[in-house]
XYZ file of N, CA and C in Angstrom:
639
model
N 35.687 -33.004 -26.472
C 35.491 -31.941 -25.484
C 34.677 -32.468 -24.303
N 35.185 -32.212 -23.123
C 34.483 -32.623 -21.907
C 33.645 -31.440 -21.419
N 32.315 -31.533 -21.561
C 31.433 -30.420 -21.217
C 31.370 -30.180 -19.721
N 31.832 -31.137 -18.923
C 31.768 -30.991 -17.472
C 32.753 -29.925 -17.000
N 33.907 -29.841 -17.651
C 34.949 -28.906 -17.220
C 34.876 -27.579 -17.966
N 33.937 -27.439 -18.888
C 33.797 -26.204 -19.665
C 32.758 -25.308 -18.996
N 33.050 -24.028 -18.842
C 32.127 -23.082 -18.211
C 30.976 -22.738 -19.143
N 29.874 -22.381 -18.558
C 28.705 -21.962 -19.341
C 28.821 -20.487 -19.721
N 27.937 -20.058 -20.606
C 27.944 -18.661 -21.032
C 27.622 -17.723 -19.874
N 26.703 -18.145 -18.996
C 26.353 -17.320 -17.841
C 27.542 -17.168 -16.889
N 28.306 -18.221 -16.691
C 29.483 -18.146 -15.830
C 30.544 -17.215 -16.405
N 30.696 -17.210 -17.702
C 31.685 -16.320 -18.330
C 31.262 -14.856 -18.256
N 29.973 -14.611 -18.432
C 29.494 -13.223 -18.389
C 29.524 -12.653 -16.979
N 29.501 -13.500 -15.968
C 29.601 -13.015 -14.592
C 31.003 -12.506 -14.269
N 31.984 -12.943 -15.041
C 33.364 -12.469 -14.893
C 33.829 -11.987 -16.260
N 33.358 -10.802 -16.638
C 33.604 -10.292 -17.989
C 35.090 -10.035 -18.229
N 35.804 -9.630 -17.203
C 37.211 -9.281 -17.366
C 38.060 -10.494 -17.734
N 37.879 -11.627 -17.048
C 38.704 -12.808 -17.289
C 38.045 -13.796 -18.252
N 36.726 -13.969 -18.145
C 35.973 -14.917 -18.963
C 36.645 -16.293 -18.987
N 36.647 -16.988 -17.855
C 37.329 -18.298 -17.791
C 36.645 -19.327 -18.682
N 37.451 -20.112 -19.340
C 36.930 -21.153 -20.231
C 36.752 -22.474 -19.514
N 37.483 -22.733 -18.444
C 37.392 -23.980 -17.694
C 36.860 -23.705 -16.296
N 36.216 -24.692 -15.723
C 35.625 -24.532 -14.399
C 36.682 -24.382 -13.307
N 37.892 -24.898 -13.540
C 38.955 -24.776 -12.538
C 39.446 -23.337 -12.424
N 39.135 -22.514 -13.406
C 39.556 -21.115 -13.392
C 38.534 -20.188 -12.743
N 37.403 -20.744 -12.304
C 36.366 -19.921 -11.683
C 36.816 -19.450 -10.301
N 36.456 -18.226 -9.971
C 36.796 -17.635 -8.682
C 35.530 -17.132 -7.995
N 35.530 -17.039 -6.684
C 34.335 -16.525 -5.989
C 34.014 -15.098 -6.418
N 32.726 -14.810 -6.560
C 32.274 -13.486 -6.963
C 31.878 -12.680 -5.742
N 32.027 -11.379 -5.857
C 31.624 -10.501 -4.764
C 30.103 -10.439 -4.680
N 29.610 -10.425 -3.472
C 28.176 -10.355 -3.237
C 27.909 -9.448 -2.064
N 26.881 -8.625 -2.199
C 26.548 -7.689 -1.124
C 26.057 -8.433 0.105
N 26.594 -8.069 1.231
C 26.237 -8.714 2.490
C 24.864 -8.233 2.949
N 23.968 -9.171 3.241
C 22.628 -8.864 3.706
C 22.591 -8.980 5.221
N 22.328 -7.875 5.889
C 22.306 -7.848 7.342
C 21.077 -7.088 7.817
N 20.777 -7.235 9.088
C 19.728 -6.444 9.725
C 20.320 -5.107 10.155
N 19.627 -4.045 9.804
C 20.159 -2.713 10.063
C 19.107 -1.847 10.744
N 19.517 -1.113 11.745
C 18.637 -0.172 12.436
C 18.812 1.214 11.840
N 17.706 1.960 11.759
C 17.721 3.307 11.175
C 17.197 4.288 12.211
N 17.907 5.401 12.377
C 17.508 6.455 13.309
C 17.251 7.754 12.557
N 16.393 8.592 13.143
C 16.101 9.896 12.556
C 17.332 10.804 12.695
N 17.648 11.526 11.632
C 18.834 12.382 11.644
C 18.633 13.643 12.487
N 17.371 13.988 12.780
C 17.105 15.208 13.543
C 16.915 14.930 15.032
N 16.030 13.976 15.345
C 15.710 13.722 16.757
C 16.376 12.468 17.309
N 17.033 11.693 16.467
C 17.772 10.496 16.877
C 16.861 9.396 17.426
N 15.568 9.433 17.092
C 14.666 8.362 17.497
C 14.796 7.183 16.527
N 14.563 5.983 17.035
C 14.640 4.785 16.203
C 13.439 4.722 15.262
N 13.703 4.615 13.979
C 12.647 4.485 12.978
C 12.439 3.034 12.571
N 13.504 2.288 12.548
C 13.433 0.889 12.141
C 14.437 0.089 12.969
N 13.931 -0.900 13.694
C 14.791 -1.711 14.543
C 14.319 -3.160 14.476
N 15.096 -4.049 13.880
C 14.668 -5.440 13.744
C 14.838 -6.215 15.044
N 14.256 -7.400 15.086
C 14.422 -8.285 16.231
C 15.853 -8.823 16.274
N 16.321 -9.126 17.477
C 17.695 -9.605 17.626
C 17.856 -11.030 17.104
N 16.785 -11.816 17.140
C 16.874 -13.193 16.682
C 17.088 -13.238 15.176
N 18.074 -14.018 14.737
C 18.379 -14.103 13.302
C 17.306 -14.854 12.531
N 16.530 -15.698 13.197
C 15.483 -16.469 12.523
C 14.156 -15.721 12.435
N 14.064 -14.551 13.064
C 12.829 -13.773 13.072
C 12.952 -12.626 12.079
N 11.997 -12.532 11.153
C 12.047 -11.495 10.128
C 11.232 -10.257 10.506
N 10.586 -10.275 11.663
C 9.756 -9.150 12.076
C 10.624 -8.034 12.661
N 9.995 -6.853 12.793
C 10.694 -5.691 13.323
C 10.160 -5.357 14.710
N 11.071 -5.007 15.603
C 10.691 -4.579 16.945
C 10.113 -3.172 16.896
N 10.690 -2.304 16.074
C 10.211 -0.944 15.828
C 10.216 -0.713 14.327
N 9.085 -0.255 13.790
C 8.989 0.012 12.357
C 8.073 1.216 12.141
N 8.650 2.394 12.157
C 7.906 3.644 12.015
C 8.174 4.253 10.643
N 7.832 3.507 9.613
C 8.028 3.989 8.251
C 6.884 4.907 7.843
N 7.155 5.789 6.874
C 6.141 6.742 6.439
C 4.945 6.051 5.803
N 5.177 4.954 5.083
C 4.073 4.267 4.416
C 3.107 3.608 5.400
N 3.552 3.386 6.634
C 2.677 2.795 7.635
C 1.783 3.825 8.309
N 1.982 5.104 8.023
C 1.163 6.154 8.606
C 0.002 6.550 7.695
N -0.066 6.000 6.492
C -1.116 6.346 5.538
C -2.067 5.172 5.347
N -3.367 5.408 5.328
C -4.316 4.330 5.040
C -4.099 3.791 3.622
N -4.282 2.503 3.474
C -4.107 1.841 2.182
C -5.466 1.703 1.497
N -5.564 2.198 0.262
C -6.824 2.189 -0.488
C -6.716 1.194 -1.641
N -7.674 0.270 -1.705
C -7.724 -0.714 -2.782
C -9.164 -0.886 -3.245
N -9.303 -1.447 -4.445
C -10.629 -1.726 -4.970
C -11.028 -3.141 -4.556
N -12.212 -3.271 -3.973
C -12.683 -4.583 -3.514
C -13.154 -5.399 -4.714
N -12.754 -6.674 -4.835
C -13.165 -7.491 -5.988
C -14.651 -7.819 -5.954
N -15.139 -8.312 -7.088
C -16.525 -8.731 -7.178
C -17.449 -7.681 -7.746
N -16.947 -6.757 -8.545
C -17.772 -5.714 -9.147
C -17.746 -5.865 -10.664
N -18.691 -5.227 -11.341
C -18.759 -5.242 -12.803
C -19.151 -3.856 -13.293
N -18.510 -3.423 -14.354
C -18.760 -2.113 -14.942
C -19.444 -2.276 -16.297
N -20.524 -1.527 -16.499
C -21.284 -1.571 -17.741
C -21.269 -0.179 -18.351
N -20.974 -0.095 -19.636
C -20.888 1.190 -20.315
C -22.242 1.890 -20.339
N -22.242 3.183 -20.025
C -23.456 3.973 -20.049
C -24.331 3.839 -18.823
N -23.836 3.197 -17.766
C -24.629 3.013 -16.556
C -23.836 3.444 -15.328
N -24.572 3.653 -14.236
C -23.948 3.978 -12.959
C -23.793 2.687 -12.155
N -22.570 2.325 -11.868
C -22.265 1.053 -11.221
C -21.728 1.305 -9.813
N -21.947 0.338 -8.941
C -21.491 0.452 -7.550
C -20.208 -0.341 -7.352
N -19.242 0.290 -6.732
C -17.988 -0.357 -6.385
C -17.722 -0.124 -4.904
N -16.836 -0.915 -4.353
C -16.473 -0.808 -2.935
C -14.973 -0.551 -2.847
N -14.612 0.557 -2.201
C -13.212 0.883 -1.963
C -12.822 0.391 -0.575
N -11.839 -0.471 -0.529
C -11.366 -1.036 0.735
C -10.236 -0.161 1.276
N -10.414 0.350 2.494
C -9.422 1.213 3.140
C -8.984 0.539 4.428
N -7.689 0.343 4.597
C -7.163 -0.345 5.770
C -6.067 0.492 6.427
N -5.902 0.269 7.723
C -4.885 0.965 8.510
C -3.697 0.029 8.715
N -2.528 0.318 8.119
C -1.371 -0.573 8.280
C -0.637 -0.389 9.599
N -0.966 0.663 10.353
C -0.270 0.945 11.607
C -0.845 0.083 12.732
N 0.007 -0.578 13.487
C -0.420 -1.443 14.574
C -0.463 -0.735 15.926
N -0.134 0.569 15.960
C -0.044 1.271 17.234
C -1.121 2.326 17.430
N -1.559 2.993 16.385
C -2.462 4.128 16.558
C -3.608 4.079 15.560
N -4.676 4.805 15.907
C -5.812 4.952 15.015
C -5.489 5.971 13.920
N -6.372 6.025 12.932
C -6.225 7.042 11.888
C -7.611 7.479 11.436
N -7.735 8.738 11.100
C -8.973 9.316 10.586
C -8.714 9.870 9.194
N -9.718 9.785 8.336
C -9.529 10.230 6.952
C -10.881 10.554 6.323
N -10.802 11.273 5.212
C -11.940 11.532 4.335
C -11.554 11.140 2.917
N -12.506 10.570 2.193
C -12.275 10.143 0.820
C -13.089 11.044 -0.098
N -12.395 11.920 -0.849
C -13.040 12.931 -1.680
C -12.810 12.591 -3.148
N -13.869 12.687 -3.957
C -13.748 12.418 -5.395
C -12.936 13.514 -6.076
N -12.101 13.101 -7.011
C -11.263 14.018 -7.775
C -11.547 13.803 -9.258
N -12.750 14.169 -9.684
C -13.170 13.933 -11.063
C -12.526 14.890 -12.063
N -11.893 15.968 -11.585
C -11.231 16.913 -12.488
C -9.820 16.467 -12.851
N -9.366 15.388 -12.288
C -8.025 14.891 -12.590
C -7.951 14.424 -14.042
N -6.847 14.736 -14.717
C -6.696 14.389 -16.122
C -6.581 12.886 -16.348
N -6.154 12.152 -15.338
C -6.012 10.703 -15.494
C -7.335 9.962 -15.327
N -8.377 10.664 -14.917
C -9.685 10.041 -14.687
C -10.539 10.139 -15.945
N -11.173 9.028 -16.332
C -12.099 9.033 -17.476
C -13.514 8.634 -17.065
N -13.753 8.457 -15.767
C -15.078 8.168 -15.229
C -15.308 9.042 -13.999
N -16.569 9.287 -13.697
C -16.919 10.064 -12.517
C -17.275 9.128 -11.367
N -16.699 9.413 -10.209
C -16.955 8.607 -9.022
C -17.582 9.481 -7.948
N -18.528 8.915 -7.225
C -19.203 9.620 -6.132
C -18.843 8.935 -4.824
N -18.258 9.704 -3.901
C -17.841 9.186 -2.605
C -18.484 10.015 -1.490
N -18.625 9.445 -0.299
C -19.125 10.231 0.853
C -18.044 11.186 1.350
N -17.825 12.281 0.605
C -16.694 13.173 0.862
C -16.837 13.979 2.154
N -18.058 14.161 2.650
C -18.259 14.968 3.849
C -18.256 14.145 5.136
N -17.968 12.856 5.035
C -17.984 11.971 6.210
C -16.549 11.622 6.574
N -16.224 11.724 7.859
C -14.899 11.368 8.347
C -14.951 9.970 8.959
N -14.112 9.096 8.448
C -14.059 7.716 8.919
C -12.861 7.533 9.843
N -12.979 6.544 10.721
C -11.919 6.240 11.672
C -11.592 4.757 11.593
N -10.300 4.433 11.634
C -9.832 3.057 11.567
C -9.065 2.707 12.831
N -9.329 1.526 13.358
C -8.618 1.047 14.530
C -7.212 0.587 14.134
N -6.307 0.451 15.103
C -4.977 -0.099 14.782
C -5.096 -1.497 14.190
N -4.149 -1.829 13.335
C -4.181 -3.121 12.652
C -4.027 -4.257 13.641
N -4.923 -5.231 13.522
C -4.884 -6.410 14.385
C -5.372 -7.593 13.561
N -4.442 -8.494 13.200
C -4.790 -9.627 12.349
C -5.777 -10.569 13.021
N -5.794 -10.599 14.347
C -6.695 -11.518 15.048
C -8.154 -11.129 14.880
N -8.427 -9.833 14.672
C -9.809 -9.359 14.548
C -10.103 -8.828 13.151
N -9.312 -9.241 12.148
C -9.508 -8.741 10.790
C -10.777 -9.283 10.150
N -11.312 -10.395 10.668
C -12.526 -10.994 10.109
C -13.709 -10.875 11.052
N -13.602 -10.006 12.042
C -14.674 -9.838 13.022
C -15.713 -8.873 12.471
N -16.965 -9.341 12.339
C -18.047 -8.512 11.811
C -18.945 -7.953 12.912
N -18.589 -8.152 14.178
C -19.438 -7.724 15.282
C -19.061 -6.347 15.808
N -18.276 -5.585 15.056
C -17.838 -4.275 15.509
C -18.981 -3.281 15.335
N -19.229 -2.509 16.362
C -20.315 -1.528 16.308
C -19.945 -0.367 15.383
N -20.943 0.094 14.624
C -20.751 1.162 13.658
C -21.786 2.239 13.879
N -21.406 3.476 13.660
C -22.337 4.589 13.755
C -23.472 4.370 12.761
N -24.746 4.462 13.197
C -25.856 4.214 12.269
C -25.819 5.100 11.029
N -25.340 6.326 11.152
C -25.275 7.214 9.996
C -24.217 6.755 8.995
N -23.174 6.110 9.492
C -22.106 5.629 8.610
C -22.331 4.197 8.137
N -23.212 3.485 8.819
C -23.415 2.068 8.491
C -23.961 1.895 7.080
N -24.824 2.809 6.643
C -25.382 2.692 5.295
C -24.344 3.001 4.213
N -23.242 3.628 4.602
C -22.192 3.960 3.642
C -21.124 2.880 3.546
N -21.174 1.899 4.450
C -20.139 0.875 4.517
C -20.679 -0.472 4.060
N -19.849 -1.188 3.324
C -20.168 -2.557 2.939
C -19.806 -3.519 4.061
N -18.714 -3.239 4.752
C -18.288 -4.039 5.895
C -17.396 -3.184 6.786
N -17.241 -3.610 8.027
C -16.397 -2.915 8.996
C -15.669 -3.956 9.836
N -14.355 -4.053 9.626
C -13.523 -5.004 10.363
C -12.583 -4.301 11.329
N -12.948 -3.118 11.765
C -12.125 -2.394 12.721
C -11.007 -1.627 12.059
N -9.960 -2.320 11.641
C -8.840 -1.672 10.970
C -8.998 -1.665 9.459
N -10.111 -2.194 8.968
C -10.360 -2.247 7.523
C -11.851 -2.087 7.267
N -12.208 -1.141 6.406
C -13.613 -0.892 6.083
C -13.786 -0.860 4.571
N -15.003 -1.142 4.133
C -15.357 -1.083 2.718
C -16.363 0.029 2.479
N -15.977 1.062 1.739
C -16.824 2.231 1.496
C -17.544 2.066 0.160
N -18.858 2.217 0.197
C -19.654 2.116 -1.024
C -19.504 3.391 -1.853
N -19.205 3.217 -3.129
C -19.076 4.343 -4.060
C -19.779 3.987 -5.359
N -20.184 4.984 -6.085
C -20.828 4.780 -7.380
C -19.964 5.391 -8.476
N -19.866 4.684 -9.593
C -19.044 5.114 -10.728
C -19.948 5.269 -11.944
N -19.908 6.443 -12.560
C -20.681 6.722 -13.765
C -19.786 6.468 -14.976
N -20.060 5.376 -15.708
C -19.228 4.969 -16.845
C -19.801 5.555 -18.129
N -19.025 6.334 -18.895
C -19.531 6.887 -20.164
C -19.846 5.778 -21.159
N -20.832 6.021 -22.026
C -21.214 5.015 -23.002
C -20.212 4.816 -24.108
N -19.383 5.838 -24.379
C -18.397 5.737 -25.457
C -16.986 5.502 -24.928
N -16.869 4.957 -23.727
C -15.555 4.744 -23.128
C -14.843 3.590 -23.821
N -13.611 3.842 -24.231
C -12.762 2.811 -24.834
C -11.539 2.604 -23.950
N -11.287 1.358 -23.600
C -10.159 1.068 -22.722
C -10.612 0.846 -21.290
N -9.659 0.835 -20.386
C -9.960 0.590 -18.972
C -10.557 1.824 -18.315
N -11.437 1.582 -17.359
C -12.043 2.666 -16.584
C -11.101 3.072 -15.459
N -10.896 4.383 -15.305
C -10.005 4.906 -14.272
C -10.709 6.023 -13.510
N -10.565 5.995 -12.194
C -11.135 7.030 -11.337
C -10.039 7.555 -10.417
N -10.230 8.777 -9.949
C -9.252 9.405 -9.065
C -9.958 9.942 -7.826
N -9.330 9.778 -6.688
C -9.850 10.286 -5.418
C -8.712 10.971 -4.673
N -9.087 11.774 -3.680
C -8.114 12.429 -2.811
C -8.327 11.942 -1.383
N -7.249 11.537 -0.765
C -7.295 11.054 0.606
C -6.895 12.186 1.541
N -7.861 12.698 2.313
C -7.600 13.741 3.300
C -7.290 13.059 4.628
N -6.038 13.124 5.016
C -5.579 12.362 6.177
C -4.927 13.291 7.189
N -5.294 13.117 8.445
C -4.692 13.882 9.539
C -3.878 12.925 10.400
N -2.568 12.906 10.253
C -1.752 11.961 11.035
C -1.714 12.325 12.505
N -1.711 11.297 13.352
C -1.638 11.499 14.800
C -0.170 11.536 15.227
N 0.572 12.460 14.627
C 1.999 12.575 14.892
C 2.339 14.015 15.237
N 3.513 14.200 15.805
C 4.043 15.531 16.095
C 5.387 15.683 15.404
N 5.678 16.884 14.959
C 6.937 17.149 14.289
C 8.073 17.246 15.304
N 9.279 17.454 14.796
C 10.451 17.493 15.672
C 10.417 18.686 16.619
N 9.721 19.782 16.266
C 9.650 20.937 17.146
C 8.475 20.882 18.119
N 7.717 19.773 18.130
C 6.617 19.604 19.065
C 5.269 20.013 18.545
N 5.181 20.606 17.359
C 3.903 21.035 16.793
C 3.208 19.866 16.107
N 1.879 19.933 16.030
C 1.105 18.882 15.391
C 1.158 19.034 13.875
N 1.011 17.910 13.195
C 1.033 17.901 11.736
C -0.372 18.179 11.219
N -0.502 19.105 10.277
C -1.800 19.479 9.733
C -2.305 18.424 8.752
N -3.545 18.605 8.312
C -4.153 17.657 7.382
C -3.396 17.643 6.061
N -3.228 16.454 5.506
C -2.519 16.277 4.247
C -3.433 15.627 3.231
N -3.213 15.957 1.951
C -4.014 15.417 0.868
C -3.114 14.619 -0.065
N -3.600 13.417 -0.441
C -2.829 12.544 -1.317
C -3.717 12.106 -2.471
N -3.333 12.411 -3.720
C -4.124 11.955 -4.872
C -3.899 10.465 -5.134
N -4.962 9.749 -5.447
C -4.909 8.307 -5.720
C -5.671 8.030 -7.000
N -5.027 7.345 -7.927
C -5.675 6.941 -9.198
C -5.865 5.433 -9.180
N -7.100 4.984 -9.451
C -7.448 3.548 -9.380
C -7.889 3.084 -10.756
N -7.268 2.013 -11.233
C -7.643 1.388 -12.504
C -8.685 0.324 -12.210
N -9.916 0.525 -12.698
C -11.021 -0.403 -12.440
C -11.093 -1.545 -13.436
N -10.283 -1.498 -14.465
C -10.273 -2.596 -15.446
C -11.188 -2.328 -16.634
N -11.471 -3.382 -17.372
C -12.263 -3.283 -18.597
C -13.756 -3.080 -18.297
N -14.464 -2.580 -19.306
C -15.890 -2.281 -19.193
C -16.668 -3.235 -20.088
N -17.769 -3.760 -19.589
C -18.608 -4.633 -20.388
C -19.286 -3.847 -21.518
N -19.326 -4.474 -22.677
C -19.928 -3.826 -23.836
C -18.926 -3.471 -24.896
N -17.608 -3.688 -24.594
C -16.553 -3.398 -25.557
C -15.697 -4.629 -25.739
């Protein structure tokens, strides 16, 4: 038997109907064509997504996706949780939109069923994020309101670190989880010209394992 002319099992399964035994019997398989596609709103006909004309450029000329209108919340690394103690963590909030600012409030949601720890956040303070700019993402010289400066670990304009405290129960088994609500007021207008009201988005964060178990 000449193994060079014999098809592999993967080649046969790709053509289940014929299952060719020899390589000379192989035929081209159908494959979905990958192209750049523009997307328009069905109501107002505005461009939501428009890629660059250059085939070698993967960036978008217009990209008004819904996920780019919401601040991104992540847990900043470098923290440790100890059972039975109140520990400090930093929540990193960034603005993915490159065109407009965004304002938000971070409110603790300790009544959520998915939460097994209590978190304390500056819920009565409204924070503002500048448009995303990679050139100034590491700039620490940005001026901050003195009242808000004590609540922030860092301020990079479009990305800030909010200091929060987590109360870890002494009998906690498993990973620590906290829940917060993001109160966000988008700087957008609806199709009828009216402004969009404040929206609330629940966020559950897995903080990982706890020391002592």
